C-alpha atoms as one frame of an Amber mdcrd trajectory, in Angstrom:
protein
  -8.212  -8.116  -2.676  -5.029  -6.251  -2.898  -2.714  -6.597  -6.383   0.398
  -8.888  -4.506   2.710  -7.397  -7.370   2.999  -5.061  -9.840   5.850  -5.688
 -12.494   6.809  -2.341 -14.620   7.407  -3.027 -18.240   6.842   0.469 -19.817
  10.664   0.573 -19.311  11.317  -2.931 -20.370   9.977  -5.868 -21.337  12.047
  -9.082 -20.098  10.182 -13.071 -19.872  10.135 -12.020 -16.268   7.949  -9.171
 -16.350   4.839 -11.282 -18.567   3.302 -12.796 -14.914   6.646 -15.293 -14.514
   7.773 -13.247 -11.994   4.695 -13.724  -9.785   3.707 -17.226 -10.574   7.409
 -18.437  -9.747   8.735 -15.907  -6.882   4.843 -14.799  -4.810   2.676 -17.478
  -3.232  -0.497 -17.045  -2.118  -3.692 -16.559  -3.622  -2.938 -12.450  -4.699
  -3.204 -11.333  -8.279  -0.464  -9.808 -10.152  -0.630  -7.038 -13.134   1.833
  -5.490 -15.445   1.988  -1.818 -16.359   2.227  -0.932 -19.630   1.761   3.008
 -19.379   3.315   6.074 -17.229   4.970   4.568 -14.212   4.251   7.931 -11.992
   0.287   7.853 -13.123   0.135   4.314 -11.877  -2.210   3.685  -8.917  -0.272
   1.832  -6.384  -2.952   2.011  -4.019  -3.946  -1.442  -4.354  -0.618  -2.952
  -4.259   2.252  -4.511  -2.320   4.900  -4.695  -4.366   6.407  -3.131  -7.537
   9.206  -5.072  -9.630  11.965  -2.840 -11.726  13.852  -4.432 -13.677  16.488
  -2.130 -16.653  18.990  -3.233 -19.224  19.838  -1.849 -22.403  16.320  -0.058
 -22.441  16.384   3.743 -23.871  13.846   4.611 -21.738  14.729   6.494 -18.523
  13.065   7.012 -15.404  12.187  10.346 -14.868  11.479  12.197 -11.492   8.462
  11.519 -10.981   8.222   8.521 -11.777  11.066   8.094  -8.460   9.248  10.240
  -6.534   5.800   8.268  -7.345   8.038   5.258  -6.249   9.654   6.488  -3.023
   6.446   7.565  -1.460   4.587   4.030  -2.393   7.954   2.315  -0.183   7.438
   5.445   2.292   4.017   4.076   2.372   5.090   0.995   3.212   5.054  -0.535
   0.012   7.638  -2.757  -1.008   9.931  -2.377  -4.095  12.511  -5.006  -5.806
  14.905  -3.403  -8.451  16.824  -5.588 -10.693  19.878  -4.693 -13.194  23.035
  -5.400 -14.304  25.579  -2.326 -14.933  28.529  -4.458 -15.711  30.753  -3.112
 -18.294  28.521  -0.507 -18.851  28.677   3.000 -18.175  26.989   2.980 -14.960
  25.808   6.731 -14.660  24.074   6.269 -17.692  22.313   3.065 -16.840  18.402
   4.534 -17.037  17.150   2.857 -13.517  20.774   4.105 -11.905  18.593   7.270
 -10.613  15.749   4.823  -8.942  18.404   2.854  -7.126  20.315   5.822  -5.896
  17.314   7.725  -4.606  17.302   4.025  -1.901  20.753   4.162  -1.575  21.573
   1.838  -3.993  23.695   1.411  -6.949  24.623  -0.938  -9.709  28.231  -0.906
 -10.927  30.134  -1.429 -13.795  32.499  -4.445 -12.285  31.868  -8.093 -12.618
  30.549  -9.601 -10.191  33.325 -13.370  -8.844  31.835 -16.236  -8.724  30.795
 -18.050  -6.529  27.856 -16.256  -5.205  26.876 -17.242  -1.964  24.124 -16.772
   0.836  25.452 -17.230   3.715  27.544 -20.847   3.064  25.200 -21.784   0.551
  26.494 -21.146  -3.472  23.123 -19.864  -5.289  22.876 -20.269  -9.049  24.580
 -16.821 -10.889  24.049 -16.604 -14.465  26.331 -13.219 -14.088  26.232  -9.425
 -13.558  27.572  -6.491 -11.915  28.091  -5.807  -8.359  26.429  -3.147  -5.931
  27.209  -0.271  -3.800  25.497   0.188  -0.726  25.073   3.309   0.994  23.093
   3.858   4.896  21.652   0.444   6.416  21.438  -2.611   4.131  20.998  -6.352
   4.947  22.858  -8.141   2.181  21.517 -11.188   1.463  23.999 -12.392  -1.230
  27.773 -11.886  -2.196  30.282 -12.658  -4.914  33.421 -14.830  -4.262  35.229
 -11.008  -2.782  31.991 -10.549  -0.404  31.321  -7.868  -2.267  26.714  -7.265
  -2.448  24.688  -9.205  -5.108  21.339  -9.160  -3.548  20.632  -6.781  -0.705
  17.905  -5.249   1.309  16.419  -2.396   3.699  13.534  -0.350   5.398  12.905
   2.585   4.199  10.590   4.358   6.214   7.160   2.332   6.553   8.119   0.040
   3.271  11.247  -2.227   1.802  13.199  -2.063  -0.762  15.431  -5.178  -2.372
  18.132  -4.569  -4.857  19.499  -6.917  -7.055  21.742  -8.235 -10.594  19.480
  -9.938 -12.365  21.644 -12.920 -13.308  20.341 -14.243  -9.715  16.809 -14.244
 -11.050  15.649 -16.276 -14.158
């Protein structure tokens, strides 16, 4: 059977990377593990999706662990990236280069409240904003329509980005 999820916490540990992630966002009757070691040495063979998720974490991702990344999506894997850059530094946010090699980036501005999908106000507990760069589907905005929660194909595979004060 193949591993419905993967969640990556050799960068950083959060409540949503110990199986919550899986059990409250994947149905079905899949399995989901955690990796603990090298994110490029990880066989992804066996897998549909991979969940990144950086805060404060001192640990950066290196090339290739992006490059082990991009060619899983290529692949047609899919890949969901979570952080918050707001009031931070954004360049020097360690899963910045991950997001940017998608087209993707998490800035440094607060995100206005409401956040809505569509009509619909979603529960925010707060974050940063994104910038978008080629062909994205955004999925949910602040109160200034500016991207919360967006996504795209890339290549064979997807990849959703998102501030994680939509998710927990």
């Amino acid at each position: 059977a193949r591993i419905h999820s993967v969640s990556d916490i050799s960068h950083e540990f959060t409540f949503y990377m110990d199986g919550r992630f899986f059990s409250q966002y994947i149905l079905g009757n899949g399995a989901d593990e955690r990796n603990w070691g090298t994110l490029w040495k990880l066989d992804l063979s066996n897998a549909n999706l991979l969940v990144l998720a950086s805060g404060m974490t001192e640990v950066p991702y290196v090339q290739k662990s992006i490059d082990h990344v991009k060619k899983f999506v290529q692949e047609g894997g899919a890949a969901v990236i979570l952080s918050d850059a707001r009031g931070l530094d954004a360049a020097a946010l360690p899963i910045q280069p991950m997001a940017q090699a998608f087209g993707a980036e998490f800035r440094p501005e607060a995100a206005q409240i409401p956040a809505k999908r569509g009509d619909e106000e979603v529960t925010f507990r707060g974050g940063g904003v994104l910038a978008l760069k080629g062909s994205w589907t955004t999925v949910v905005k602040d109160a200034k329509d500016q991207p919360l929660l967006a996504w795209r194909t890339f290549e064979k595979g997807r990849v959703l980005v998102g501030a994680r004060g939509l998710f927990g």
